[in-house]
């Protein structure tokens, strides 16, 4: 059994298009095959910057609401965002179930390992992987952090110098577009799969807030996901269609990614 958890949160992003993530999450949740769909009643207003994070108060409350929604779900969960910060509660829940055996496959154009000190905008969706490792603001960090060997980043092509320094210091495995599939070498379950749609080539899939050139073609990503065994949870994030409208090709990409994750 598979449940879709729709978390239409936008406040983790600093993009002028961030509010489009609300409609994007709801539309994407309709496309992913599932036995049940649960929508988290996240706060929709902006918030105050604190601890170096914009909308910190709203993000903490949205995380609490997401945790609350997860308590009532016994099925495998595919989380649909919203910005990348929606992953923290379901990954925390996965760690509770699987502990140190869990691997998080983070498929993203960006490594998301900024800190509040290195990201002036305070956009928390650029800090999520670092928070998963226990290095993040109170209330937005895992109670039981992942170890670096539990995270694999692939498809990354836009990290800055401070992020790459952090990756080197922690020993996080990082692959780009050319060696995307190397992320699966030796990968064994249980696996949680995070997909930020900006990993895709923007001329093929453009409905994101932070498109990056020279990305992954959609069919290649679908094929990659289809070869991941023992997916125990997943997320599709950062879908930002203009005016809430999803073109048929992009809708089909989301549907096929969802089907590959839910198989």
mmCIF file of C-alpha atoms in Angstrom:
data_model
loop_
_atom_site.group_PDB
_atom_site.id
_atom_site.type_symbol
_atom_site.label_atom_id
_atom_site.label_comp_id
_atom_site.label_asym_id
_atom_site.label_seq_id
_atom_site.Cartn_x
_atom_site.Cartn_y
_atom_site.Cartn_z
ATOM 1 C CA UNK A 1 0.000 0.000 0.000
ATOM 2 C CA UNK A 2 1.239 3.470 -0.887
ATOM 3 C CA UNK A 3 0.107 6.802 0.499
ATOM 4 C CA UNK A 4 0.805 10.177 -1.077
ATOM 5 C CA UNK A 5 1.525 12.900 1.459
ATOM 6 C CA UNK A 6 0.981 16.286 -0.175
ATOM 7 C CA UNK A 7 2.907 19.081 1.577
ATOM 8 C CA UNK A 8 2.262 22.313 -0.377
ATOM 9 C CA UNK A 9 4.949 24.302 1.426
ATOM 10 C CA UNK A 10 6.705 27.182 -0.319
ATOM 11 C CA UNK A 11 8.418 29.137 2.460
ATOM 12 C CA UNK A 12 11.703 27.214 2.267
ATOM 13 C CA UNK A 13 12.397 28.781 -1.124
ATOM 14 C CA UNK A 14 13.657 32.297 -1.833
ATOM 15 C CA UNK A 15 12.487 32.320 -5.443
ATOM 16 C CA UNK A 16 9.980 34.914 -6.606
ATOM 17 C CA UNK A 17 8.084 31.939 -8.026
ATOM 18 C CA UNK A 18 8.000 30.068 -4.705
ATOM 19 C CA UNK A 19 4.226 30.460 -4.113
ATOM 20 C CA UNK A 20 3.710 28.417 -7.297
ATOM 21 C CA UNK A 21 5.013 25.427 -5.310
ATOM 22 C CA UNK A 22 1.663 25.226 -3.520
ATOM 23 C CA UNK A 23 -0.304 24.544 -6.687
ATOM 24 C CA UNK A 24 2.552 22.426 -8.028
ATOM 25 C CA UNK A 25 2.408 20.109 -5.037
ATOM 26 C CA UNK A 26 -1.335 19.682 -5.285
ATOM 27 C CA UNK A 27 -1.247 19.011 -9.014
ATOM 28 C CA UNK A 28 1.651 16.556 -8.717
ATOM 29 C CA UNK A 29 -0.111 14.702 -5.894
ATOM 30 C CA UNK A 30 -2.989 14.025 -8.280
ATOM 31 C CA UNK A 31 -0.613 12.383 -10.758
ATOM 32 C CA UNK A 32 1.215 9.925 -8.518
ATOM 33 C CA UNK A 33 -0.474 6.515 -8.146
ATOM 34 C CA UNK A 34 -1.468 5.838 -4.545
ATOM 35 C CA UNK A 35 -4.066 4.110 -2.406
ATOM 36 C CA UNK A 36 -4.651 7.222 -0.302
ATOM 37 C CA UNK A 37 -3.773 10.922 -0.499
ATOM 38 C CA UNK A 38 -3.263 12.986 2.648
ATOM 39 C CA UNK A 39 -2.765 16.750 2.361
ATOM 40 C CA UNK A 40 -0.988 18.493 5.212
ATOM 41 C CA UNK A 41 -2.745 21.772 6.192
ATOM 42 C CA UNK A 42 0.478 23.785 6.079
ATOM 43 C CA UNK A 43 0.575 27.487 6.842
ATOM 44 C CA UNK A 44 0.431 29.563 3.685
ATOM 45 C CA UNK A 45 1.664 32.950 4.896
ATOM 46 C CA UNK A 46 5.256 34.101 4.972
ATOM 47 C CA UNK A 47 7.160 34.202 8.228
ATOM 48 C CA UNK A 48 9.955 35.870 10.123
ATOM 49 C CA UNK A 49 13.658 35.307 9.556
ATOM 50 C CA UNK A 50 15.368 33.797 12.599
ATOM 51 C CA UNK A 51 18.458 31.681 13.199
ATOM 52 C CA UNK A 52 19.559 32.692 9.699
ATOM 53 C CA UNK A 53 16.510 31.029 8.109
ATOM 54 C CA UNK A 54 13.717 32.902 6.355
ATOM 55 C CA UNK A 55 10.210 32.015 7.531
ATOM 56 C CA UNK A 56 11.779 29.984 10.333
ATOM 57 C CA UNK A 57 8.653 30.051 12.508
ATOM 58 C CA UNK A 58 6.418 28.885 9.661
ATOM 59 C CA UNK A 59 8.798 26.104 8.645
ATOM 60 C CA UNK A 60 8.979 24.758 12.196
ATOM 61 C CA UNK A 61 5.192 24.722 12.457
ATOM 62 C CA UNK A 62 4.783 23.110 9.033
ATOM 63 C CA UNK A 63 7.236 20.423 10.072
ATOM 64 C CA UNK A 64 5.164 19.766 13.200
ATOM 65 C CA UNK A 65 1.999 19.499 11.110
ATOM 66 C CA UNK A 66 3.718 17.084 8.722
ATOM 67 C CA UNK A 67 4.926 14.920 11.595
ATOM 68 C CA UNK A 68 1.390 14.876 12.937
ATOM 69 C CA UNK A 69 0.007 13.742 9.572
ATOM 70 C CA UNK A 70 2.594 10.967 9.310
ATOM 71 C CA UNK A 71 1.496 9.460 12.625
ATOM 72 C CA UNK A 72 -1.762 8.371 11.058
ATOM 73 C CA UNK A 73 -0.222 6.705 7.980
ATOM 74 C CA UNK A 74 0.905 3.073 8.107
ATOM 75 C CA UNK A 75 1.595 2.692 4.377
ATOM 76 C CA UNK A 76 4.727 3.480 2.415
ATOM 77 C CA UNK A 77 4.769 7.252 1.913
ATOM 78 C CA UNK A 78 5.593 9.249 -1.200
ATOM 79 C CA UNK A 79 5.814 12.891 -0.159
ATOM 80 C CA UNK A 80 4.935 15.518 -2.728
ATOM 81 C CA UNK A 81 6.242 19.062 -2.222
ATOM 82 C CA UNK A 82 6.532 21.960 -2.100
ATOM 83 C CA UNK A 83 10.150 22.832 -1.416
ATOM 84 C CA UNK A 84 12.834 20.312 -0.433
ATOM 85 C CA UNK A 85 12.370 20.913 3.304
ATOM 86 C CA UNK A 86 9.212 18.773 3.205
ATOM 87 C CA UNK A 87 11.523 15.715 3.237
ATOM 88 C CA UNK A 88 12.736 16.097 6.816
ATOM 89 C CA UNK A 89 9.758 14.563 8.704
ATOM 90 C CA UNK A 90 9.375 11.508 6.400
ATOM 91 C CA UNK A 91 13.123 10.859 6.463
ATOM 92 C CA UNK A 92 13.033 11.110 10.264
ATOM 93 C CA UNK A 93 10.205 8.559 10.260
ATOM 94 C CA UNK A 94 12.178 6.296 7.926
ATOM 95 C CA UNK A 95 15.184 6.477 10.232
ATOM 96 C CA UNK A 96 12.978 5.469 13.158
ATOM 97 C CA UNK A 97 12.026 2.335 11.231
ATOM 98 C CA UNK A 98 15.358 1.418 9.626
ATOM 99 C CA UNK A 99 18.071 3.174 11.615
ATOM 100 C CA UNK A 100 21.613 2.997 10.320
ATOM 101 C CA UNK A 101 20.574 0.647 7.487
ATOM 102 C CA UNK A 102 18.762 3.519 5.746
ATOM 103 C CA UNK A 103 20.275 5.200 2.673
ATOM 104 C CA UNK A 104 18.959 8.492 1.300
ATOM 105 C CA UNK A 105 19.445 8.914 -2.458
ATOM 106 C CA UNK A 106 19.290 12.681 -3.006
ATOM 107 C CA UNK A 107 18.649 13.421 -6.704
ATOM 108 C CA UNK A 108 19.022 17.153 -7.182
ATOM 109 C CA UNK A 109 20.800 19.767 -9.296
ATOM 110 C CA UNK A 110 21.944 21.318 -5.993
ATOM 111 C CA UNK A 111 23.626 19.533 -3.070
ATOM 112 C CA UNK A 112 21.579 21.499 -0.490
ATOM 113 C CA UNK A 113 24.413 21.665 2.058
ATOM 114 C CA UNK A 114 24.493 25.395 2.742
ATOM 115 C CA UNK A 115 24.316 26.610 6.322
ATOM 116 C CA UNK A 116 22.563 29.736 7.639
ATOM 117 C CA UNK A 117 26.006 31.350 7.695
ATOM 118 C CA UNK A 118 26.846 30.572 4.062
ATOM 119 C CA UNK A 119 23.461 31.298 2.427
ATOM 120 C CA UNK A 120 22.529 34.981 2.825
ATOM 121 C CA UNK A 121 19.002 34.487 1.484
ATOM 122 C CA UNK A 122 18.215 32.136 4.360
ATOM 123 C CA UNK A 123 16.342 29.797 2.005
ATOM 124 C CA UNK A 124 16.154 26.602 4.036
ATOM 125 C CA UNK A 125 15.586 24.335 1.051
ATOM 126 C CA UNK A 126 19.267 24.908 0.267
ATOM 127 C CA UNK A 127 20.263 23.581 3.722
ATOM 128 C CA UNK A 128 18.240 20.382 3.976
ATOM 129 C CA UNK A 129 20.946 17.744 3.436
ATOM 130 C CA UNK A 130 23.165 19.445 5.982
ATOM 131 C CA UNK A 131 20.244 19.438 8.440
ATOM 132 C CA UNK A 132 19.753 15.709 7.828
ATOM 133 C CA UNK A 133 23.330 15.258 9.072
ATOM 134 C CA UNK A 134 22.514 17.144 12.263
ATOM 135 C CA UNK A 135 24.008 20.502 11.292
ATOM 136 C CA UNK A 136 21.042 22.842 11.170
ATOM 137 C CA UNK A 137 18.777 25.140 13.153
ATOM 138 C CA UNK A 138 16.872 23.856 16.172
ATOM 139 C CA UNK A 139 13.485 22.519 15.153
ATOM 140 C CA UNK A 140 14.555 21.845 11.562
ATOM 141 C CA UNK A 141 17.168 19.159 12.186
ATOM 142 C CA UNK A 142 16.799 15.400 12.663
ATOM 143 C CA UNK A 143 16.681 14.274 16.285
ATOM 144 C CA UNK A 144 18.766 11.285 15.195
ATOM 145 C CA UNK A 145 21.030 12.623 12.409
ATOM 146 C CA UNK A 146 22.114 10.535 9.455
ATOM 147 C CA UNK A 147 25.777 9.633 9.081
ATOM 148 C CA UNK A 148 27.511 10.889 5.914
ATOM 149 C CA UNK A 149 27.732 7.376 4.481
ATOM 150 C CA UNK A 150 23.918 7.209 4.540
ATOM 151 C CA UNK A 151 23.494 9.988 1.949
ATOM 152 C CA UNK A 152 24.288 9.837 -1.771
ATOM 153 C CA UNK A 153 23.829 12.930 -3.950
ATOM 154 C CA UNK A 154 23.479 12.551 -7.703
ATOM 155 C CA UNK A 155 22.664 14.834 -10.635
ATOM 156 C CA UNK A 156 24.323 17.776 -8.850
ATOM 157 C CA UNK A 157 25.807 20.474 -11.064
ATOM 158 C CA UNK A 158 25.239 23.784 -9.266
ATOM 159 C CA UNK A 159 26.847 23.676 -5.838
ATOM 160 C CA UNK A 160 29.091 26.572 -4.847
ATOM 161 C CA UNK A 161 32.581 26.482 -3.315
ATOM 162 C CA UNK A 162 31.369 26.444 0.302
ATOM 163 C CA UNK A 163 29.101 23.502 -0.445
ATOM 164 C CA UNK A 164 31.817 21.524 -2.203
ATOM 165 C CA UNK A 165 34.156 22.196 0.711
ATOM 166 C CA UNK A 166 31.536 20.766 3.069
ATOM 167 C CA UNK A 167 31.028 17.736 0.814
ATOM 168 C CA UNK A 168 34.758 17.061 0.852
ATOM 169 C CA UNK A 169 35.001 17.471 4.623
ATOM 170 C CA UNK A 170 32.150 15.069 5.329
ATOM 171 C CA UNK A 171 32.991 12.560 2.616
ATOM 172 C CA UNK A 172 29.474 12.630 1.195
ATOM 173 C CA UNK A 173 29.274 10.720 -2.066
ATOM 174 C CA UNK A 174 28.467 13.117 -4.889
ATOM 175 C CA UNK A 175 27.844 12.418 -8.571
ATOM 176 C CA UNK A 176 26.965 14.748 -11.408
ATOM 177 C CA UNK A 177 24.976 14.320 -14.587
ATOM 178 C CA UNK A 178 27.614 12.463 -16.600
ATOM 179 C CA UNK A 179 28.060 9.809 -13.891
ATOM 180 C CA UNK A 180 24.476 9.892 -12.589
ATOM 181 C CA UNK A 181 24.074 6.106 -12.565
ATOM 182 C CA UNK A 182 27.184 5.550 -10.447
ATOM 183 C CA UNK A 183 25.037 6.471 -7.469
ATOM 184 C CA UNK A 184 23.514 2.990 -7.728
ATOM 185 C CA UNK A 185 26.843 1.164 -7.492
ATOM 186 C CA UNK A 186 26.562 -1.079 -4.462
ATOM 187 C CA UNK A 187 23.293 0.570 -3.383
ATOM 188 C CA UNK A 188 21.174 -1.725 -1.250
ATOM 189 C CA UNK A 189 17.927 -1.063 0.542
ATOM 190 C CA UNK A 190 16.215 0.263 2.485
ATOM 191 C CA UNK A 191 16.409 3.371 0.291
ATOM 192 C CA UNK A 192 14.610 6.695 0.572
ATOM 193 C CA UNK A 193 14.609 8.543 -2.773
ATOM 194 C CA UNK A 194 14.431 12.335 -2.950
ATOM 195 C CA UNK A 195 13.763 13.910 -6.354
ATOM 196 C CA UNK A 196 14.067 17.642 -6.870
ATOM 197 C CA UNK A 197 12.616 18.199 -10.313
ATOM 198 C CA UNK A 198 15.300 20.772 -11.091
ATOM 199 C CA UNK A 199 17.656 17.847 -11.642
ATOM 200 C CA UNK A 200 15.941 17.555 -15.032
ATOM 201 C CA UNK A 201 17.090 19.334 -18.184
ATOM 202 C CA UNK A 202 15.024 22.559 -18.141
ATOM 203 C CA UNK A 203 14.350 22.510 -21.885
ATOM 204 C CA UNK A 204 12.550 19.212 -21.257
ATOM 205 C CA UNK A 205 10.984 20.056 -17.885
ATOM 206 C CA UNK A 206 10.859 23.728 -17.025
ATOM 207 C CA UNK A 207 8.308 24.025 -14.201
ATOM 208 C CA UNK A 208 10.819 24.601 -11.393
ATOM 209 C CA UNK A 209 11.996 27.634 -9.419
ATOM 210 C CA UNK A 210 15.731 27.120 -9.948
ATOM 211 C CA UNK A 211 16.321 25.525 -13.382
ATOM 212 C CA UNK A 212 19.925 24.596 -14.116
ATOM 213 C CA UNK A 213 21.233 23.916 -17.648
ATOM 214 C CA UNK A 214 22.726 20.625 -18.810
ATOM 215 C CA UNK A 215 20.440 18.466 -16.721
ATOM 216 C CA UNK A 216 19.152 14.910 -16.835
ATOM 217 C CA UNK A 217 16.698 13.920 -19.533
ATOM 218 C CA UNK A 218 13.378 12.721 -18.032
ATOM 219 C CA UNK A 219 13.506 9.181 -19.431
ATOM 220 C CA UNK A 220 17.010 8.706 -18.051
ATOM 221 C CA UNK A 221 15.798 9.665 -14.576
ATOM 222 C CA UNK A 222 12.774 7.381 -14.852
ATOM 223 C CA UNK A 223 15.085 4.518 -15.869
ATOM 224 C CA UNK A 224 17.406 5.253 -12.938
ATOM 225 C CA UNK A 225 14.539 5.123 -10.429
ATOM 226 C CA UNK A 226 13.289 1.901 -11.996
ATOM 227 C CA UNK A 227 16.601 0.247 -11.096
ATOM 228 C CA UNK A 228 16.527 1.205 -7.408
ATOM 229 C CA UNK A 229 15.506 -1.739 -5.252
ATOM 230 C CA UNK A 230 13.742 -1.638 -1.872
ATOM 231 C CA UNK A 231 12.395 1.918 -2.005
ATOM 232 C CA UNK A 232 10.792 2.404 1.417
ATOM 233 C CA UNK A 233 9.838 6.053 0.932
ATOM 234 C CA UNK A 234 10.338 8.888 -1.500
ATOM 235 C CA UNK A 235 9.621 12.485 -2.381
ATOM 236 C CA UNK A 236 9.053 14.547 -5.514
ATOM 237 C CA UNK A 237 9.670 18.231 -4.832
ATOM 238 C CA UNK A 238 9.999 21.728 -6.319
ATOM 239 C CA UNK A 239 7.231 21.510 -8.931
ATOM 240 C CA UNK A 240 6.319 25.100 -9.822
ATOM 241 C CA UNK A 241 3.999 25.290 -12.837
ATOM 242 C CA UNK A 242 3.065 28.770 -14.053
ATOM 243 C CA UNK A 243 -0.478 29.716 -13.035
ATOM 244 C CA UNK A 244 -0.931 26.194 -11.675
ATOM 245 C CA UNK A 245 -1.150 24.782 -15.190
ATOM 246 C CA UNK A 246 0.761 21.557 -15.918
ATOM 247 C CA UNK A 247 1.509 20.855 -19.548
ATOM 248 C CA UNK A 248 0.695 17.299 -20.655
ATOM 249 C CA UNK A 249 4.313 16.238 -21.211
ATOM 250 C CA UNK A 250 5.464 17.394 -17.763
ATOM 251 C CA UNK A 251 2.407 15.775 -16.187
ATOM 252 C CA UNK A 252 3.378 12.494 -17.839
ATOM 253 C CA UNK A 253 6.940 12.809 -16.513
ATOM 254 C CA UNK A 254 5.630 13.223 -12.963
ATOM 255 C CA UNK A 255 3.231 10.324 -13.421
ATOM 256 C CA UNK A 256 5.995 8.009 -14.661
ATOM 257 C CA UNK A 257 8.372 9.062 -11.879
ATOM 258 C CA UNK A 258 5.622 8.386 -9.346
ATOM 259 C CA UNK A 259 4.890 5.005 -10.866
ATOM 260 C CA UNK A 260 8.598 4.078 -10.735
ATOM 261 C CA UNK A 261 8.772 5.077 -7.067
ATOM 262 C CA UNK A 262 5.538 3.277 -6.133
ATOM 263 C CA UNK A 263 6.193 0.035 -7.965
#
